[in-house]
GROMACS .gro file of C-alpha atoms in nm:
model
  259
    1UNK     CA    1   2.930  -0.380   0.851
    2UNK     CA    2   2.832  -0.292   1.245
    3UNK     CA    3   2.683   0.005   1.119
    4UNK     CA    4   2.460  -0.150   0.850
    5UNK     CA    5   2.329  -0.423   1.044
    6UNK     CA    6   2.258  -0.190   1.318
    7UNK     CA    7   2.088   0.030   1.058
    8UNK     CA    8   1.873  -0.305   0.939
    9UNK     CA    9   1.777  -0.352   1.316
   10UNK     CA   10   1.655   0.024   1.333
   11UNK     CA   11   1.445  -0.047   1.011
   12UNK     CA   12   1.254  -0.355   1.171
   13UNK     CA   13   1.177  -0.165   1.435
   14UNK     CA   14   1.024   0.155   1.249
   15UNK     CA   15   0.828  -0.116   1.035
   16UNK     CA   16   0.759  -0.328   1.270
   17UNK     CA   17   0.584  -0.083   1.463
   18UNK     CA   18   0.425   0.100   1.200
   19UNK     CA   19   0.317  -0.217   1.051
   20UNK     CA   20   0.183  -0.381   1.410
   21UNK     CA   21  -0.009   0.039   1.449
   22UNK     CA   22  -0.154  -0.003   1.106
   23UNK     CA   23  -0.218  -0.345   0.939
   24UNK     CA   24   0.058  -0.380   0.755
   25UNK     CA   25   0.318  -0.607   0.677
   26UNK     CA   26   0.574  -0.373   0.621
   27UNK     CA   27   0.762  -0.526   0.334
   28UNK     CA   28   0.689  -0.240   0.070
   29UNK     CA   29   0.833   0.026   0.358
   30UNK     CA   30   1.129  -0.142   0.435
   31UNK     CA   31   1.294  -0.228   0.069
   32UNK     CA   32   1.338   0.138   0.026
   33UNK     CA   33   1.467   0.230   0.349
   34UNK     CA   34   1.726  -0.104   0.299
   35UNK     CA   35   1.834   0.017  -0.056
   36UNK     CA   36   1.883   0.351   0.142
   37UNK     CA   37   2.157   0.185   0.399
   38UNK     CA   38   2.334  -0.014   0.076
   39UNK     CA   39   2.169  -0.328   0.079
   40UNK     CA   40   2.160  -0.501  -0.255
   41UNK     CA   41   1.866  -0.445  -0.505
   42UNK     CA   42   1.766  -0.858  -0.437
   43UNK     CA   43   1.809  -0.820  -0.130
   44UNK     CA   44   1.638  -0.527  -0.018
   45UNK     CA   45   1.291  -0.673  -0.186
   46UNK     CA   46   1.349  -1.028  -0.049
   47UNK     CA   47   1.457  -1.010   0.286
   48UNK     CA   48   1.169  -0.825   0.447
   49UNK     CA   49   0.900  -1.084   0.323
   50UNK     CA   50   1.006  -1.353   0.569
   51UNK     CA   51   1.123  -1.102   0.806
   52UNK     CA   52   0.770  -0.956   0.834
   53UNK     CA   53   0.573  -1.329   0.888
   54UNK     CA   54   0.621  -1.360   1.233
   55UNK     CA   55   0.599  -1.031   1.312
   56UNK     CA   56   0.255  -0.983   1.138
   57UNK     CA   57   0.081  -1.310   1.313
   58UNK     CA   58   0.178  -1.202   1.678
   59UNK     CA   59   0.017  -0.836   1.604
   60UNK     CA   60  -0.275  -1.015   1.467
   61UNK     CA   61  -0.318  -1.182   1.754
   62UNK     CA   62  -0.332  -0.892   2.004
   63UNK     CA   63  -0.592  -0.767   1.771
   64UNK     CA   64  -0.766  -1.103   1.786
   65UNK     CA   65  -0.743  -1.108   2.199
   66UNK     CA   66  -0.955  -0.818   2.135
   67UNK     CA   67  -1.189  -0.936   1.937
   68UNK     CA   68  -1.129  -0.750   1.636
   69UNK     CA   69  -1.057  -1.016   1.421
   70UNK     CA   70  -1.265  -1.133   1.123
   71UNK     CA   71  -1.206  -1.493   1.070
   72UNK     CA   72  -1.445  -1.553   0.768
   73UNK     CA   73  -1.276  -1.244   0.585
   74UNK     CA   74  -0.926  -1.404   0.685
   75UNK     CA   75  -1.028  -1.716   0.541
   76UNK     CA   76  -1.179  -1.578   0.234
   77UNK     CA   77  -0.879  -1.361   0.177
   78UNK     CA   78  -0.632  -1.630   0.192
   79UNK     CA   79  -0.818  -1.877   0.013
   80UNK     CA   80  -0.845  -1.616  -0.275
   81UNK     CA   81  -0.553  -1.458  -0.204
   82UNK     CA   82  -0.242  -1.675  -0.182
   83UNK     CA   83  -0.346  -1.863  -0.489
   84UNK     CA   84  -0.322  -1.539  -0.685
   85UNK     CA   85  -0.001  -1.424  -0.532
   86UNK     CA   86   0.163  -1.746  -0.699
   87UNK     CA   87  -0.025  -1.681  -1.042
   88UNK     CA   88   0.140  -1.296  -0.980
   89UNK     CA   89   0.506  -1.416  -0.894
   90UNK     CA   90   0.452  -1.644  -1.245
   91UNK     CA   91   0.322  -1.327  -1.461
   92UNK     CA   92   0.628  -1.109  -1.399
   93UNK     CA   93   0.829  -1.236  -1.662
   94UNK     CA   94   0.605  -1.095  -1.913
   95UNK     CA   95   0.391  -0.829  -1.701
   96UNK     CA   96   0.573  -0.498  -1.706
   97UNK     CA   97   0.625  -0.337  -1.374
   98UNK     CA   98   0.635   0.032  -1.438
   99UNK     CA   99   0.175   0.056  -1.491
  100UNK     CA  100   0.134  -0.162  -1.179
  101UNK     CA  101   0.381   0.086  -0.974
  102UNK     CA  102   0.201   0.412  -1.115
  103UNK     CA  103  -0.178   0.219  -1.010
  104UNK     CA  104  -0.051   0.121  -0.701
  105UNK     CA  105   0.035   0.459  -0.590
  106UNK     CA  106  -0.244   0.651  -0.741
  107UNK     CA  107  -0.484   0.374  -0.542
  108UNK     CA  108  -0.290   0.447  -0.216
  109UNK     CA  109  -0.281   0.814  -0.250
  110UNK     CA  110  -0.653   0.785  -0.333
  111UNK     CA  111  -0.777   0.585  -0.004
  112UNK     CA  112  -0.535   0.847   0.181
  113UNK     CA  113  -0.763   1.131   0.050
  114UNK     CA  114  -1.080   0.981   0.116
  115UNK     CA  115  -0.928   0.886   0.514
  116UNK     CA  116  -0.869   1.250   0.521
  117UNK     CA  117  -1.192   1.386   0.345
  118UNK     CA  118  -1.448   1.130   0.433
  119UNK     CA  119  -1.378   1.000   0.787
  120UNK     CA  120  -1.649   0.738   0.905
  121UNK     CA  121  -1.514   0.647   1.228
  122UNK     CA  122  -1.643   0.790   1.614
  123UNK     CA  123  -1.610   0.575   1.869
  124UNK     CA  124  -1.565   0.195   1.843
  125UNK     CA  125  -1.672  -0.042   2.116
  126UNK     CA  126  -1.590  -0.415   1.968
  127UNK     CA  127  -1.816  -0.529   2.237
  128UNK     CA  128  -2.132  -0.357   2.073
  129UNK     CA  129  -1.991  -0.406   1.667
  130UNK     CA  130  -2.253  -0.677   1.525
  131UNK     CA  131  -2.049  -0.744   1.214
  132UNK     CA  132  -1.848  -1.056   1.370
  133UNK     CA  133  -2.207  -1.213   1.318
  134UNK     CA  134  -2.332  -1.063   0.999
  135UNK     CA  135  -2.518  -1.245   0.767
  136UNK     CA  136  -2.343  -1.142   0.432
  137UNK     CA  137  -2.509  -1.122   0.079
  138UNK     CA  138  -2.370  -1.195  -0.273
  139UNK     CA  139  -2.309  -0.836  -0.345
  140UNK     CA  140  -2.025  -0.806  -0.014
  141UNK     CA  141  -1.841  -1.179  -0.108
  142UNK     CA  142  -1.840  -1.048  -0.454
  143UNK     CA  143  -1.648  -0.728  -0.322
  144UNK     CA  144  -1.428  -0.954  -0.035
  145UNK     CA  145  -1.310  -1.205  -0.381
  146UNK     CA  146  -1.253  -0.890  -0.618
  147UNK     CA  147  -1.030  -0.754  -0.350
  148UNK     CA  148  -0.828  -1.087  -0.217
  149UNK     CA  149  -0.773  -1.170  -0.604
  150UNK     CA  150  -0.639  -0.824  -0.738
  151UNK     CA  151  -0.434  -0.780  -0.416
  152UNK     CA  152  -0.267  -1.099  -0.425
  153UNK     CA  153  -0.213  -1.046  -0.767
  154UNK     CA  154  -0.039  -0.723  -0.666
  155UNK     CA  155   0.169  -0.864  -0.438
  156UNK     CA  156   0.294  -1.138  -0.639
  157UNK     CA  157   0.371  -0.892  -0.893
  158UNK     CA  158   0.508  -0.674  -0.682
  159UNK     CA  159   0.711  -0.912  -0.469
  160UNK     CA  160   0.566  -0.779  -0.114
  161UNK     CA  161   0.270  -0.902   0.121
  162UNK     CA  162  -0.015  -0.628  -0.007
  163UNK     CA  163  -0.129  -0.501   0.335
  164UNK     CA  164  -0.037  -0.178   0.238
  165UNK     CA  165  -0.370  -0.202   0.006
  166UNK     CA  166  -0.579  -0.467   0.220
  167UNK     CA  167  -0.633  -0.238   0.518
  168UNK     CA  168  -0.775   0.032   0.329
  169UNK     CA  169  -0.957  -0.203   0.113
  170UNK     CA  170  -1.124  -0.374   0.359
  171UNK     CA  171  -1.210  -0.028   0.581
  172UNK     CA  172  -1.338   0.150   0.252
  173UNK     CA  173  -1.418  -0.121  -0.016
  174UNK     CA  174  -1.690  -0.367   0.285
  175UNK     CA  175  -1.700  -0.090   0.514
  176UNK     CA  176  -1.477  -0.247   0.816
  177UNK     CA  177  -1.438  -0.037   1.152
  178UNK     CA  178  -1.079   0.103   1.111
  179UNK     CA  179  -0.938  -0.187   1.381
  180UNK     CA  180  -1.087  -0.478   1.232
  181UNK     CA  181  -0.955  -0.347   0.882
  182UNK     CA  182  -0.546  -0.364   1.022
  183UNK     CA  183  -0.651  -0.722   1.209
  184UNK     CA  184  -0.766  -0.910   0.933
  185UNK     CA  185  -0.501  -0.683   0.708
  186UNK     CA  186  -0.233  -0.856   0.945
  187UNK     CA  187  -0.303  -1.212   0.919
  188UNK     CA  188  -0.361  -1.197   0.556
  189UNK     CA  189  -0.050  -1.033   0.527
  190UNK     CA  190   0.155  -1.355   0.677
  191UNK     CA  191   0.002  -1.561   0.451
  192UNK     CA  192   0.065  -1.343   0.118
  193UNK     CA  193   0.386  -1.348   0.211
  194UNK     CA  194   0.478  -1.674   0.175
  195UNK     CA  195   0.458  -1.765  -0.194
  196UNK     CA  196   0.723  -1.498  -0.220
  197UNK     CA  197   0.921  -1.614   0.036
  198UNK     CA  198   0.952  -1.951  -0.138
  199UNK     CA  199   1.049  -1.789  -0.513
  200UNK     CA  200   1.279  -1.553  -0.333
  201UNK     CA  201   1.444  -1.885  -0.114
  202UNK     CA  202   1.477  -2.091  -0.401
  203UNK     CA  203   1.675  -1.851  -0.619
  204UNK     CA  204   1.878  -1.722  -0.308
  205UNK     CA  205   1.773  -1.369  -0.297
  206UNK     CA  206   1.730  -1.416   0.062
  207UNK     CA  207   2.025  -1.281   0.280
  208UNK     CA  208   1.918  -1.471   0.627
  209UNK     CA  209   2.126  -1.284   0.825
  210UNK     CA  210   1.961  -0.931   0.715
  211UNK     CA  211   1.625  -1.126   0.730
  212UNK     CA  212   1.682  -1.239   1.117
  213UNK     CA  213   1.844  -0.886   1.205
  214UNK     CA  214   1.503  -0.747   1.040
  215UNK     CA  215   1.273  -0.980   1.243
  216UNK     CA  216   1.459  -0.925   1.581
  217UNK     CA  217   1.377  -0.570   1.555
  218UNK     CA  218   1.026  -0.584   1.400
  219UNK     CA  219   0.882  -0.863   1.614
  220UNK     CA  220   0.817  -0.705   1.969
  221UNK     CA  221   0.735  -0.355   1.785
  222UNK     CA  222   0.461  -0.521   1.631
  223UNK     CA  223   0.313  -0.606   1.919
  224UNK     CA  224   0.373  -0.275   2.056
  225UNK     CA  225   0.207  -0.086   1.720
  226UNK     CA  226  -0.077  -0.380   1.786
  227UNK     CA  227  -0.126  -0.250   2.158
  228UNK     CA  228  -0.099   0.119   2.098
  229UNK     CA  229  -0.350   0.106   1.796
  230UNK     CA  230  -0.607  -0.153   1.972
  231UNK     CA  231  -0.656   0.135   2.300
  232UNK     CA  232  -0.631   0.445   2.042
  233UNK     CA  233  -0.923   0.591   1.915
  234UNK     CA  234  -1.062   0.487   1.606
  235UNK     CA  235  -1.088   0.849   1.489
  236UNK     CA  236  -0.756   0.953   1.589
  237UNK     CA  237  -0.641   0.625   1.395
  238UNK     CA  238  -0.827   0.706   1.073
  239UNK     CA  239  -0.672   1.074   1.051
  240UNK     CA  240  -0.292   0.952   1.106
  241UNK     CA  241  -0.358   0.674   0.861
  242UNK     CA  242  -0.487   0.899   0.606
  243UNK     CA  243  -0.159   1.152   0.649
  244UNK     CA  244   0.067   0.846   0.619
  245UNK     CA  245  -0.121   0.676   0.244
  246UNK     CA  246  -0.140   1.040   0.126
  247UNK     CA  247   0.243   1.106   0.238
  248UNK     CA  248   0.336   0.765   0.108
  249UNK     CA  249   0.142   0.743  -0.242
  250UNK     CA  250   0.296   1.104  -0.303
  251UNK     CA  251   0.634   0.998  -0.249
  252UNK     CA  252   0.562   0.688  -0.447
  253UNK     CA  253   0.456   0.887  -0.740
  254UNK     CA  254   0.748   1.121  -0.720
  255UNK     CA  255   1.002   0.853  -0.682
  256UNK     CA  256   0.850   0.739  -1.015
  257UNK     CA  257   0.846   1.039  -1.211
  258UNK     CA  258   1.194   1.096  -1.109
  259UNK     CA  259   1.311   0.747  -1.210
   0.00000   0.00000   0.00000
C-alpha cells in the first residue's frame, strides 16, 4: 500500500505541474496514470476532480499576479459552463461514451497540429497586450458561449474538468496570447470541476485518502508549472504544447482502437 500511495503522490506532482505549465486541470492525465498503479476504475476518474480544485485556483492566480488573466472570459465561461457540466453528468445515462472519446481525441490531436503548423506567438509583453480592455462584438461572445457550452458538456460527459480542450480553445477558437489561454483555462477548470465532484461524492466514488495524497503532490507543482510557464517564452510554450496535444490525442486514439 506504501508503494501505491507513494506512486499517487508522484502522479500529483507530474499533473500538477504539467497542469500549473499548461492550463490544465489535470484530471483527464491522471485517471490513466492511476488505473496504471491499480487504483479502481471509480476511483481513478473520481478522485482527481477534487484533487485538482485547489491546485488549479492557486496556478491561476500566479497567472493573474501577472496580469494574464481574463476575468470577463472567466465569468462567461463559468456562467455557461458549469450549468452545462450538470446537464452533461445528467445525459450519460443515455449518451454513449465511445463517439465523444473518438471527437475528443481527434479535436485534441487537431489543435496539436495546428500549434505545430501554424504558430502565432513571438514575443508577449502583458504590459503592451490591449485585449484585457477590448471592446468585444457579437460574433467573439457567440464563439466564447459555443465553446463554454460544448466544453462543459464534455466534461460532464466525460467526468473531468475540460481544460484539456479550453486552453486550446480559447488560444485558437478567440485568438488568446498562449498565457492568457492556460490562465483563464485554469480558473475555469476549478469551477467545471465541481458539479462532478458533487455526483462523484454523493455516490462515494471518491476515495479521500487518494484524493488528499493527489492534492499534496499537485498543489505546490502547480504553482511551480504556473511560474515556469508565466517567465517562458510564449513561442517556446506554443511548440511544447503542440508536441504534448499531438502526443496525447495520438495515444488517445490508439488506446481506443485497441480497446
Amino acid at each position: 500500500m506504501f508503494f501505491t500511495y507513494a506512486g499517487v503522490f508522484f502522479i500529483g506532482i507530474v499533473v500538477g505541474f504539467l497542469g500549473g505549465l499548461f492550463g490544465k486541470g489535470g484530471s483527464a492525465v491522471a485517471t490513466p496514470m492511476l488505473s496504471l498503479i491499480g487504483i479502481p476504475g471509480f476511483i481513478a476518474v473520481a478522485a482527481p476532480l477534487p484533487a485538482t480544485i485547489p491546485g488549479t485556483l492557486i496556478a491561476s492566480a500566479e497567472y493573474w499576479k501577472s496580469n494574464l488573466l481574463d476575468r470577463e472570459i472567466v465569468l462567461w465561461s463559468i456562467l455557461i459552463g458549469v450549468p452545462a457540466t450538470i446537464i452533461g453528468s445528467f445525459l450519460t445515462e443515455y449518451t454513449g461514451a465511445l463517439p465523444l472519446l473518438i471527437i475528443t481525441g481527434l479535436l485534441v490531436l487537431g489543435f496539436g497540429i495546428s500549434f505545430l503548423l501554424f504558430p502565432k506567438e513571438k514575443s508577449f509583453n502583458p504590459k503592451e497586450d490591449k485585449s484585457l480592455n477590448a471592446n468585444h462584438g457579437f460574433y467573439w461572445y457567440s464563439r466564447l458561449i459555443l465553446i463554454a457550452l460544448f466544453i462543459g458538456l464534455i466534461s460532464g460527459l466525460l467526468a473531468n474538468s475540460g481544460g484539456f480542450l479550453l486552453a486550446p480553445s480559447y488560444a485558437r477558437i478567440l485568438n488568446m496570447p498562449i498565457k492568457k489561454a492556460f490562465a483563464c483555462s485554469l480558473a475555469v477548470s476549478a469551477f467545471l470541476a465541481l458539479p462532478g465532484t458533487i455526483v462523484h461524492a454523493y455516490l462515494d466514488h471518491i476515495d479521500w485518502v487518494v484524493t488528499v495524497i493527489l492534492a499534496l503532490g499537485s498543489v505546490p507543482f502547480s504553482m511551480l508549472g504556473a511560474k515556469v510557464a508565466i517567465r517562458s517564452k510564449s513561442s517556446f510554450l506554443e511548440k511544447v504544447y503542440g508536441l504534448i496535444l499531438t502526443f496525447l490525442g495520438v495515444f488517445f486514439l490508439i488506446k481506443l482502437m485497441v480497446n
